[in-house]
XYZ file of C-alpha atoms in Angstrom:
675
model
C -14.842 -10.211 28.013
C -16.940 -12.528 25.879
C -15.692 -14.111 22.723
C -16.857 -11.741 19.941
C -16.613 -14.298 17.156
C -16.375 -18.074 17.381
C -14.258 -19.222 14.469
C -14.135 -22.878 15.513
C -16.425 -25.306 17.317
C -16.285 -28.991 18.168
C -18.259 -29.960 15.060
C -15.422 -28.536 12.958
C -12.741 -30.779 14.509
C -11.622 -34.194 13.279
C -9.167 -36.168 15.406
C -6.971 -39.011 14.170
C -8.936 -39.587 10.974
C -8.114 -40.948 7.557
C -9.382 -38.056 5.414
C -8.066 -39.369 2.118
C -4.824 -39.946 0.266
C -4.250 -36.436 -1.071
C -4.725 -32.805 -0.144
C -7.790 -32.404 -2.345
C -9.591 -35.073 -0.358
C -8.610 -33.464 2.953
C -9.747 -30.021 1.803
C -13.005 -31.518 0.557
C -13.615 -33.213 3.924
C -12.993 -30.013 5.886
C -15.062 -27.940 3.456
C -17.876 -30.404 4.077
C -17.628 -29.781 7.826
C -17.864 -26.024 7.333
C -20.806 -26.380 4.948
C -22.569 -28.801 7.289
C -22.286 -26.329 10.147
C -23.972 -23.597 8.076
C -20.890 -21.406 8.004
C -20.417 -21.922 4.247
C -23.214 -21.696 1.711
C -21.593 -23.861 -0.955
C -19.038 -26.580 -0.262
C -17.743 -26.811 -3.817
C -17.194 -23.075 -4.132
C -15.084 -23.087 -0.974
C -13.158 -26.145 -2.098
C -12.466 -24.629 -5.520
C -11.197 -21.418 -3.917
C -8.911 -23.355 -1.553
C -7.519 -25.488 -4.384
C -6.972 -22.377 -6.499
C -4.857 -21.008 -3.632
C -2.978 -24.332 -3.479
C -2.232 -23.974 -7.187
C -0.411 -20.691 -6.489
C 1.926 -22.230 -3.907
C 1.866 -25.131 -1.486
C 0.494 -24.450 2.001
C 2.436 -27.179 3.764
C 4.839 -25.926 6.450
C 7.767 -27.506 8.265
C 6.834 -29.569 11.285
C 3.917 -31.528 9.838
C 1.519 -28.568 9.500
C -0.658 -27.456 6.585
C -2.813 -24.338 6.381
C -4.923 -24.405 3.212
C -6.783 -21.099 3.164
C -8.821 -18.825 0.935
C -11.336 -16.037 0.679
C -14.710 -16.880 -0.812
C -18.138 -15.317 -1.184
C -19.547 -18.654 0.004
C -18.155 -18.080 3.518
C -20.603 -16.455 5.911
C -18.183 -15.693 8.736
C -14.470 -16.359 9.362
C -14.180 -20.041 10.233
C -11.630 -22.800 10.733
C -11.883 -26.528 10.180
C -9.220 -28.721 11.815
C -8.107 -32.292 11.144
C -5.464 -34.358 12.914
C -4.655 -36.921 10.262
C -3.641 -40.538 10.428
C -2.049 -41.258 8.022
C -0.354 -37.998 7.082
C -0.997 -36.283 3.728
C 1.453 -34.372 1.550
C 0.722 -30.623 1.302
C 4.065 -29.740 -0.269
C 6.105 -28.978 2.857
C 9.875 -29.327 2.440
C 10.201 -31.847 5.293
C 7.358 -34.206 4.399
C 3.595 -34.706 4.811
C 1.352 -33.070 7.400
C -0.722 -34.500 10.224
C -2.163 -31.170 11.468
C -4.344 -29.389 8.902
C -6.267 -26.149 9.362
C -8.653 -25.050 6.598
C -8.942 -21.282 7.128
C -11.999 -19.792 5.389
C -12.552 -16.042 5.226
C -15.410 -14.112 3.598
C -14.575 -11.897 0.642
C -15.394 -8.808 2.672
C -14.075 -9.865 6.067
C -13.403 -6.925 8.362
C -10.123 -6.191 10.066
C -11.234 -7.590 13.442
C -12.255 -10.893 11.895
C -9.005 -11.147 9.984
C -7.037 -10.544 13.172
C -8.608 -13.675 14.661
C -7.436 -15.803 11.743
C -3.991 -14.226 11.714
C -3.619 -14.913 15.472
C -4.015 -18.612 14.806
C -1.491 -18.520 11.971
C 1.040 -16.834 14.244
C 0.554 -19.439 16.959
C 1.457 -22.228 14.536
C 5.122 -21.179 14.560
C 5.288 -21.890 18.312
C 6.420 -25.454 19.046
C 4.478 -25.601 22.325
C 1.176 -24.804 20.623
C 1.754 -27.413 17.925
C 2.685 -29.999 20.565
C -0.522 -29.213 22.472
C -2.580 -29.834 19.336
C -0.957 -33.241 18.863
C -1.601 -34.121 22.512
C -5.230 -32.925 22.599
C -7.502 -35.693 23.842
C -10.788 -34.311 22.524
C -12.361 -31.798 20.178
C -13.116 -29.613 23.197
C -9.387 -29.453 23.960
C -8.615 -28.314 20.413
C -11.327 -25.631 20.535
C -9.972 -24.377 23.870
C -6.429 -24.210 22.485
C -7.531 -22.264 19.408
C -9.741 -19.929 21.462
C -6.807 -19.245 23.756
C -4.738 -17.836 20.909
C -7.412 -16.066 18.838
C -9.226 -14.581 21.847
C -6.832 -14.668 24.811
C -8.839 -12.123 26.837
C -12.051 -14.121 26.633
C -10.800 -17.706 26.411
C -11.334 -20.006 29.315
C -7.756 -21.166 29.262
C -4.705 -18.933 29.065
C -2.605 -18.948 25.947
C 0.373 -21.280 26.257
C 3.614 -19.613 27.252
C 6.663 -20.006 25.071
C 8.374 -23.303 25.765
C 11.865 -21.878 25.781
C 13.317 -18.562 26.796
C 15.331 -16.568 24.297
C 18.970 -17.423 24.173
C 21.441 -14.850 25.490
C 22.220 -12.148 22.963
C 25.583 -12.553 21.272
C 27.718 -9.485 21.805
C 28.503 -9.105 18.097
C 24.847 -8.918 17.121
C 23.422 -7.115 20.168
C 23.443 -3.672 18.562
C 21.914 -4.725 15.244
C 18.456 -3.435 14.343
C 16.454 -4.878 11.454
C 13.106 -3.959 9.947
C 11.093 -6.638 8.130
C 8.046 -6.530 5.838
C 5.961 -9.676 5.365
C 3.109 -10.004 2.871
C 1.399 -12.818 0.956
C -1.304 -12.639 -1.757
C -4.279 -13.462 0.486
C -2.876 -11.853 3.625
C -4.459 -14.412 5.936
C -1.833 -16.838 7.165
C 1.664 -16.759 5.694
C 2.017 -13.014 6.299
C 1.716 -13.421 10.055
C 3.467 -16.759 10.356
C 6.498 -15.298 8.583
C 6.449 -12.306 10.932
C 6.463 -14.424 14.059
C 9.029 -16.868 12.695
C 11.391 -13.950 12.050
C 10.721 -12.504 15.505
C 11.597 -15.784 17.220
C 14.729 -16.127 15.083
C 15.750 -12.566 15.952
C 15.372 -13.334 19.660
C 17.592 -16.356 19.291
C 20.214 -14.265 17.470
C 20.033 -11.310 19.841
C 18.859 -8.953 17.091
C 16.353 -6.126 17.538
C 13.611 -6.728 14.974
C 10.511 -4.719 14.081
C 8.059 -6.333 11.631
C 5.394 -4.634 9.553
C 2.776 -7.134 8.415
C 1.030 -5.938 5.270
C -1.893 -8.340 5.535
C -5.670 -8.495 5.492
C -6.107 -7.369 9.085
C -4.360 -4.119 8.256
C -0.895 -2.941 9.168
C 0.720 -0.316 11.318
C 3.538 1.213 9.273
C 6.969 1.161 10.862
C 7.907 4.628 12.084
C 10.389 6.755 10.204
C 12.719 6.840 13.226
C 12.772 3.036 13.413
C 13.600 2.770 9.720
C 16.324 5.400 10.030
C 17.983 3.433 12.833
C 17.691 0.058 11.071
C 20.915 -1.571 9.909
C 19.130 -3.646 7.241
C 15.676 -4.593 5.991
C 14.062 -7.903 5.107
C 11.346 -8.093 2.446
C 9.606 -11.479 2.814
C 6.795 -10.903 0.343
C 4.976 -12.498 -2.560
C 3.427 -9.166 -3.552
C 4.712 -5.625 -3.821
C 5.906 -3.821 -0.695
C 3.780 -0.779 0.097
C 5.636 2.541 0.255
C 9.063 1.179 -0.645
C 10.680 4.640 -0.754
C 10.755 4.596 3.059
C 13.588 2.075 2.944
C 15.748 3.709 0.275
C 19.449 3.094 0.813
C 19.057 0.280 3.340
C 20.797 -3.085 2.800
C 18.084 -5.528 1.780
C 17.437 -9.267 1.912
C 14.473 -10.159 -0.321
C 12.619 -13.444 -0.695
C 9.201 -14.983 -0.950
C 7.170 -15.132 2.240
C 7.549 -18.904 2.694
C 11.324 -18.674 3.000
C 10.862 -16.556 6.117
C 8.774 -19.375 7.605
C 11.109 -22.169 6.540
C 14.494 -20.451 7.068
C 14.002 -17.514 9.468
C 17.368 -17.955 11.224
C 19.202 -17.942 7.905
C 17.429 -14.778 6.766
C 18.244 -12.969 10.024
C 21.888 -14.023 9.672
C 21.952 -12.789 6.053
C 20.485 -9.433 7.124
C 23.115 -9.056 9.855
C 25.853 -9.877 7.337
C 24.406 -7.416 4.802
C 24.447 -4.633 7.388
C 28.246 -5.018 7.683
C 28.849 -5.402 3.945
C 29.294 -2.098 2.054
C 28.720 -3.963 -1.215
C 25.439 -5.555 -0.138
C 22.409 -4.878 -2.363
C 20.379 -1.884 -1.209
C 16.858 -0.630 -1.691
C 17.228 1.936 -4.441
C 14.341 4.355 -4.360
C 11.158 2.314 -4.206
C 12.176 -0.924 -5.896
C 13.237 -4.167 -4.376
C 16.463 -3.680 -6.200
C 18.501 -6.638 -5.159
C 21.050 -6.914 -7.939
C 22.743 -9.952 -9.329
C 25.057 -10.033 -6.365
C 22.194 -10.515 -3.931
C 22.418 -13.341 -1.441
C 20.796 -16.675 -2.143
C 17.023 -16.527 -1.895
C 16.639 -12.906 -3.067
C 14.040 -12.116 -5.702
C 15.826 -12.202 -9.047
C 15.269 -9.797 -11.912
C 13.444 -12.437 -13.927
C 10.824 -12.820 -11.201
C 10.794 -9.078 -10.561
C 10.182 -8.317 -14.257
C 7.326 -10.788 -14.386
C 5.767 -9.196 -11.294
C 6.069 -5.731 -12.846
C 4.411 -6.711 -16.129
C 1.663 -8.738 -14.436
C 0.855 -5.805 -12.181
C 0.265 -3.655 -15.254
C -1.850 -6.326 -16.959
C -3.947 -7.053 -13.861
C -4.878 -3.391 -13.456
C -5.542 -3.070 -17.191
C -8.004 -5.967 -17.464
C -10.962 -4.222 -15.709
C -10.759 -1.415 -18.291
C -10.713 -4.037 -21.028
C -13.660 -5.994 -19.653
C -15.854 -2.993 -18.864
C -15.019 -1.023 -21.996
C -15.123 -3.960 -24.354
C -18.459 -5.272 -23.111
C -20.002 -1.787 -23.279
C -18.829 -1.504 -26.895
C -20.327 -4.927 -27.633
C -23.658 -3.874 -26.088
C -23.532 -0.713 -28.174
C -23.246 -2.878 -31.275
C -26.140 -5.030 -30.073
C -28.513 -2.054 -29.750
C -27.315 0.240 -32.535
C -25.657 -2.115 -35.023
C -22.041 -2.473 -36.115
C -22.247 0.394 -38.574
C -22.337 2.859 -35.717
C -18.546 2.546 -35.450
C -17.980 3.217 -39.151
C -20.479 5.896 -40.195
C -18.955 9.149 -41.518
C -19.224 12.016 -39.075
C -21.633 14.014 -41.255
C -24.310 11.300 -41.465
C -27.448 11.777 -39.359
C -27.202 8.239 -38.005
C -23.509 8.524 -37.129
C -22.353 8.212 -33.546
C -21.168 11.817 -33.335
C -24.425 13.180 -34.732
C -26.619 11.084 -32.431
C -24.715 12.080 -29.293
C -24.456 15.753 -30.302
C -28.108 16.278 -31.259
C -29.904 14.145 -28.677
C -30.217 16.249 -25.531
C -33.296 14.598 -24.013
C -35.486 11.528 -24.365
C -37.974 13.656 -26.283
C -35.405 14.449 -28.959
C -34.434 10.955 -30.068
C -32.706 10.053 -33.375
C -34.511 8.407 -36.239
C -33.710 4.960 -34.876
C -35.493 5.723 -31.600
C -34.408 5.031 -28.028
C -32.694 1.743 -28.927
C -30.299 3.459 -31.324
C -29.631 6.253 -28.836
C -28.950 3.738 -26.041
C -26.563 1.865 -28.322
C -24.743 5.089 -29.170
C -24.374 5.957 -25.479
C -23.125 2.478 -24.587
C -20.669 2.495 -27.487
C -19.376 5.909 -26.407
C -18.988 4.840 -22.769
C -17.155 1.710 -23.860
C -14.864 3.661 -26.125
C -13.993 6.084 -23.331
C -13.254 3.235 -20.917
C -11.304 1.326 -23.563
C -9.249 4.448 -24.188
C -7.632 3.980 -20.776
C -6.302 0.554 -21.710
C -2.748 1.474 -22.708
C -2.405 4.342 -20.175
C -3.537 2.010 -17.377
C -1.098 -0.674 -18.519
C 1.803 1.790 -18.572
C 0.695 3.551 -15.393
C 0.602 0.427 -13.289
C 3.791 -0.997 -14.736
C 5.401 2.215 -13.538
C 3.556 1.896 -10.212
C 4.969 -1.618 -9.748
C 8.477 -0.180 -10.101
C 8.245 3.146 -8.287
C 5.075 2.912 -6.187
C 2.707 5.905 -6.116
C 5.154 8.504 -7.500
C 5.309 6.400 -10.673
C 1.582 6.465 -11.448
C 1.353 9.919 -13.043
C 4.416 9.564 -15.301
C 3.292 6.052 -16.209
C -0.160 7.179 -17.306
C 1.453 10.038 -19.187
C 3.748 7.577 -20.960
C 0.765 5.439 -21.916
C -1.115 8.448 -23.278
C 1.930 9.445 -25.320
C 2.196 5.875 -26.637
C -1.383 6.116 -27.897
C -0.768 9.573 -29.372
C 2.320 8.513 -31.346
C 0.765 5.211 -32.436
C 3.001 3.025 -30.287
C 0.057 0.992 -28.984
C 0.481 -1.919 -26.596
C 4.226 -2.221 -27.114
C 4.678 1.504 -26.611
C 2.705 1.295 -23.367
C 5.015 -1.384 -21.982
C 8.170 0.477 -23.000
C 6.840 3.806 -21.761
C 5.714 2.316 -18.448
C 9.133 0.799 -17.829
C 10.930 4.061 -18.668
C 8.574 6.086 -16.484
C 8.921 3.687 -13.563
C 12.691 3.553 -13.599
C 12.924 7.323 -14.118
C 10.736 7.879 -11.065
C 12.759 5.293 -9.147
C 16.020 7.035 -10.044
C 14.739 10.464 -9.049
C 13.379 9.147 -5.751
C 16.925 8.131 -4.823
C 18.282 11.661 -5.045
C 19.706 13.128 -1.863
C 17.718 16.292 -1.126
C 17.402 18.543 1.947
C 14.906 17.506 4.601
C 12.631 20.502 3.905
C 12.429 19.497 0.230
C 11.505 15.824 0.747
C 7.796 16.508 1.154
C 7.633 17.834 -2.397
C 9.413 14.868 -3.963
C 6.632 12.248 -4.223
C 3.793 14.609 -5.138
C 5.491 17.221 -7.330
C 9.132 16.696 -8.242
C 9.166 12.965 -9.081
C 5.947 12.996 -11.197
C 7.014 16.197 -12.951
C 10.550 15.190 -13.860
C 9.722 11.561 -14.648
C 6.853 12.646 -16.910
C 9.181 15.078 -18.620
C 11.872 12.453 -19.123
C 9.578 9.768 -20.521
C 7.615 12.287 -22.610
C 10.708 13.710 -24.278
C 12.149 10.255 -24.912
C 8.891 9.006 -26.390
C 8.402 12.037 -28.650
C 11.998 12.630 -29.764
C 13.523 9.147 -29.867
C 11.138 6.242 -29.390
C 7.813 7.356 -30.827
C 8.463 6.657 -34.506
C 10.274 3.332 -33.974
C 7.529 2.084 -31.629
C 4.834 3.208 -34.048
C 6.695 1.463 -36.874
C 6.928 -1.754 -34.846
C 3.234 -1.628 -33.960
C 2.244 -0.828 -37.535
C 4.530 -3.533 -38.874
C 3.085 -6.094 -36.465
C -0.458 -5.124 -37.462
C 0.369 -5.332 -41.164
C 2.085 -8.679 -40.658
C -0.934 -10.083 -38.851
C -3.231 -8.801 -41.582
C -1.043 -10.467 -44.191
C -1.011 -13.877 -42.542
C -2.761 -16.560 -44.542
C -2.899 -20.313 -44.659
C -0.475 -22.204 -42.422
C 1.008 -19.043 -40.852
C -2.241 -17.777 -39.383
C -3.156 -21.280 -38.216
C 0.192 -21.568 -36.416
C -0.551 -18.287 -34.627
C -3.892 -19.735 -33.520
C -2.150 -22.843 -32.191
C 0.334 -20.771 -30.188
C -2.382 -18.575 -28.688
C -4.439 -21.659 -27.826
C -1.519 -23.306 -26.049
C -0.807 -20.143 -24.059
C -4.418 -19.705 -22.945
C -4.592 -23.256 -21.573
C -1.141 -23.542 -20.027
C -1.702 -21.949 -16.616
C -5.429 -21.072 -16.533
C -5.326 -17.419 -15.585
C -1.623 -17.298 -14.759
C 1.135 -15.222 -16.382
C 1.218 -17.057 -19.718
C -2.567 -16.980 -20.048
C -2.643 -13.273 -19.181
C 0.122 -12.497 -21.676
C -1.919 -13.999 -24.524
C -5.074 -12.242 -23.344
C -3.308 -8.883 -23.015
C -1.837 -9.287 -26.524
C -5.338 -9.795 -27.916
C -7.194 -7.111 -25.983
C -4.558 -4.390 -26.332
C -4.677 -4.714 -30.112
C -8.463 -5.079 -30.382
C -9.778 -2.766 -33.099
C -13.170 -3.225 -34.724
C -11.741 -1.928 -37.985
C -8.845 -4.414 -37.995
C -9.860 -7.962 -39.083
C -6.572 -9.480 -37.866
C -7.103 -8.225 -34.303
C -10.663 -9.590 -34.321
C -9.433 -13.054 -35.355
C -6.831 -13.013 -32.576
C -9.469 -12.003 -30.025
C -11.715 -14.836 -31.190
C -8.911 -17.395 -30.947
C -7.937 -16.268 -27.453
C -11.445 -16.294 -26.022
C -12.494 -19.567 -27.649
C -9.323 -21.335 -26.492
C -9.774 -19.935 -22.981
C -13.258 -21.483 -22.857
C -11.945 -24.963 -23.653
C -10.433 -26.096 -20.286
C -13.576 -25.920 -18.105
C -15.799 -27.185 -20.933
C -13.456 -30.104 -21.629
C -13.378 -31.088 -17.952
C -17.164 -30.797 -17.774
C -17.491 -33.106 -20.785
C -14.899 -35.558 -19.429
C -16.711 -35.894 -16.091
C -19.947 -36.491 -18.002
C -18.769 -39.176 -20.414
C -16.498 -41.049 -17.968
C -17.713 -40.178 -14.444
C -16.034 -43.259 -13.000
C -12.593 -41.701 -13.539
C -13.445 -38.799 -11.243
C -14.389 -38.421 -7.593
C -17.821 -37.164 -6.599
C -16.472 -33.676 -5.794
C -14.803 -33.584 -9.222
C -18.067 -34.585 -10.872
C -19.805 -31.747 -9.038
C -17.079 -29.377 -10.181
C -17.624 -30.654 -13.700
C -21.287 -29.721 -13.596
C -20.406 -26.181 -12.527
C -17.683 -25.986 -15.196
C -20.266 -25.986 -18.018
C -21.385 -22.489 -17.071
C -17.875 -21.301 -16.215
C -16.563 -22.402 -19.589
C -19.473 -20.886 -21.467
C -18.717 -17.595 -19.657
C -14.988 -17.640 -20.606
C -13.792 -18.281 -17.060
C -10.746 -20.496 -17.611
C -10.196 -20.724 -13.861
C -13.115 -23.175 -13.731
C -10.600 -25.912 -14.590
C -8.140 -25.001 -11.806
C -9.472 -27.574 -9.278
C -8.801 -30.342 -11.806
C -5.391 -28.995 -12.820
C -4.302 -28.468 -9.208
C -5.190 -32.034 -8.278
C -3.726 -33.722 -11.363
C -1.500 -31.304 -13.311
C 0.508 -33.811 -15.342
C -2.533 -35.278 -17.009
C -4.963 -32.363 -17.058
C -2.818 -29.440 -18.263
C -1.353 -31.107 -21.411
C -4.824 -32.348 -22.312
C -6.272 -28.855 -22.012
C -3.441 -27.435 -24.096
C -4.167 -29.953 -26.858
C -7.804 -28.875 -26.934
C -6.908 -25.166 -26.872
C -4.466 -25.595 -29.756
C -7.136 -27.268 -31.895
C -9.656 -24.531 -31.163
C -7.172 -21.720 -31.832
C -6.148 -23.255 -35.151
C -9.737 -23.771 -36.318
C -10.756 -20.243 -35.348
C -8.003 -18.885 -37.552
C -8.687 -21.349 -40.366
C -12.402 -20.490 -40.454
C -11.764 -16.712 -40.250
C -13.878 -16.275 -37.118
C -13.873 -12.767 -35.633
C -14.873 -11.339 -32.250
C -15.559 -7.705 -31.354
C -15.899 -8.166 -27.568
C -12.999 -9.049 -25.236
C -15.021 -11.031 -22.714
C -18.339 -12.734 -22.107
C -17.944 -16.133 -23.736
C -20.911 -17.460 -25.665
C -23.119 -14.753 -24.162
C -21.657 -12.146 -26.545
C -22.677 -14.249 -29.531
C -23.930 -11.096 -31.261
C -20.324 -9.828 -31.438
C -18.990 -13.006 -33.093
C -18.436 -13.153 -36.828
C -19.019 -16.620 -38.364
C -20.759 -17.793 -35.189
C -21.397 -21.293 -36.540
C -17.683 -21.909 -37.134
C -16.900 -20.420 -33.710
C -19.142 -23.079 -32.172
C -17.600 -25.798 -34.345
C -14.066 -24.804 -33.304
C -15.055 -24.604 -29.649
C -16.773 -27.987 -29.774
C -13.795 -29.606 -31.507
C -11.323 -28.333 -28.921
C -13.627 -29.365 -26.088
C -13.935 -32.897 -27.439
C -10.178 -33.201 -28.027
C -9.402 -31.946 -24.523
C -11.976 -34.236 -22.911
C -10.814 -37.340 -24.796
C -7.182 -36.520 -24.005
C -7.797 -36.199 -20.270
C -9.945 -39.345 -20.211
C -7.212 -41.262 -22.018
C -4.508 -39.859 -19.769
C -6.398 -40.743 -16.610
C -7.162 -44.230 -17.851
C -3.783 -45.184 -19.293
C -1.196 -42.842 -17.707
C -0.967 -42.829 -13.921
C 1.613 -40.618 -12.174
C 3.708 -42.435 -9.589
C 2.259 -40.349 -6.825
C 0.615 -37.054 -6.080
C 3.929 -35.833 -4.731
C 5.666 -36.636 -8.005
C 2.995 -34.759 -9.935
C 3.279 -31.684 -7.763
C 7.051 -31.770 -7.984
C 6.951 -32.012 -11.757
C 4.569 -29.067 -12.007
C 6.748 -26.979 -9.692
C 9.812 -27.821 -11.770
C 7.998 -26.768 -14.955
C-alpha cells in the first residue's frame, strides 16, 4: 500500500535548533517551513490561527512535548512541521518547557481520512517509546520515517514501534470494572486522541476494561448501547459538549477538561473506579454533565457549566444577528430609513411595496432600488426575528441536547410574544433545558423509550415552559425588559458615559471570548431601529470592538522597533481586520504579551465607548465595521471616537512595551491564566 498523503517531509524538520525564546517565535519558524514548502498559502494567517488556539489553552504536554495546532483556510493539505529544540521553550506544560514541538496544520475543510492521519500522530505522542525515538533520531529522514510509521503503518517503510512495556497484571479488585470514556476538544485534532490513548494506557495499568469514544474531527464511532449498559462509570474528558448525553443517564460520572486526561490519566481512572462503588457519587442526570457540588476534584463545576451553556446559546445566535442585521442595513441603504417607519396605508410603506409588487414589471414608484431595499429589509427582519428563539433554543440544547431544541425555541418565541426580550429568552431557554433534562431522566418501559426524545420530551417540556412563561413569568420579564429599556433611554450625562466605558472595557477584555460576547449579545439582542438607546449601545459596542486591532496596527507603525517582523506583518493586516470589526485581529499580540497588550486595549476601548455615548452616536447595523457607514448616525463623531480610542490604545501599548517588561513569558502566561 502506498502512502496516500504525505503530511511531513524532511524539509519540514528542524533538529537541535534555537528557534527563539518563546512559543510565538517557534510557531513562526515552523509556519515559515510549511509556507516555504508550498503547503500553506500564507504564513501569517497560519501563525495567527495557531496563536489564537494557544490563547484558548496551552498546548504544552508533560514530558517536554508541545503540539500547537489549528485549522486554517491557508493550509492546502494536512501537514506537520517538527522542531527538536535546544534550548527548550515554554509552551505551558505543567512540568516545564518543551524540546519536541509539532505544529499540526489542518485545512478548514479537511476530510475524515486526512484528520485520521493527524490524530494518529497525536495518539503516538503519549507512548514513551515513540517520544524517546524522536529524541534519539539522528537525521530528518529518521524523524519522517518515525512519523510515517504511526500515521501510515500499512505503507510506511518501517514498522510502528511496539509498546516499551507490557501492561501490568490486573489487580483482582479492579478486574471486573468497565468504564466508558468520551474525549473531545474544540478543534478535535490532537488533544481528543491523546486523551483517549492516555486513558487507555492508564486503564491497562489498572486492570480496568475501558472503551473510549473520541468525538473529534476524524469522526467517531458511538459506543454501543450494550457497552454503556454494562459500564460501571463514565469519564467525560471534554472541553466542549458531549454528543448524545442521554445515553449515559444514571451512570456515575467523572468530568474534567480534556487536558486533565492527558496529564492525570491514572488518577481519573482511579476516581472512576471509586465512583462506581460509591452510591453517593455524582451521576449523569438525563443529558447534562450533572456533576454536583460533591463531585471529585477536577470535575466541571457549575460556574464553568453555566458559562458553557450561555455561550452555546450566544454562539448559535450570532449568525442570525449578523445575517439579519446586515440585510436590514442594506435595506436602509437602498430604500432609506423611512421604510421602517412608514404607516401601513402609505403607498411607499414596506407592507404596500411587498404586497403590490408581484413582478419586475410592476415596480413601486421608487423603482427597482426601492423594491430591492424593501425585500432586503424584509429578509433581514425575518432572520432577525429568530434571534431570541435561537438564543433560547440553543441554551436549552446545551443543557438537554437535541430533545431540548424544540422547547427552547418555543420558549424564545413566547419570550418575544410576551415582551420578555433578551432576558426572557435566557430565562426561557434555561427552564426549557432543565425541564427537558428532568423528563429525560424518567424511568419508562423499553417500548416507550423511542418516543421520548422525539415526542414526549419536546411536548411536555414545551408545555411546562410555555405555561410558566404565560402564567407566571411573562409579565415580570416584560416589566424588567421594559424597565431596562426605559432606564437606558433616560440615561444622560455621566451615567450614559459610564455605560459606554463599561461596554468598551468588556469588548476589549478577551477579544471574542465570553466577556466580549456578553457585551455584544447585550447590544444585538436589544437592537431596535426605533429605540435610540439601543442604537447608541450598538454603536459603542462595535466601535470599541474595532479598537484592539486598529491600535496594534498603529502601534506597529509608529514604533516598529518594539515589535518583531512577524508582529509588524500582523499589524499591517490588522488595519483591515479592525476596520471590519474583527476584534480577533489583535489576538496574536495579546497571546504573546497579555500583561501589556490587554490593559492597553481596554484603555482604548473605554475611551471610545465613552465618547460614542457622549456624542450620541447611533448604529443601525450589528456588524460590518466602517463598511456600514451608511447605518451610522453622527458618522463624523463615530470616526473621532474610534480614532481617539485607537490612539490611546496604541500609545498605551507602546509605553507599556518600552517601560514595563514582564519578568518572563512564563510569568505573563501564568498571570493571564490566573486572571
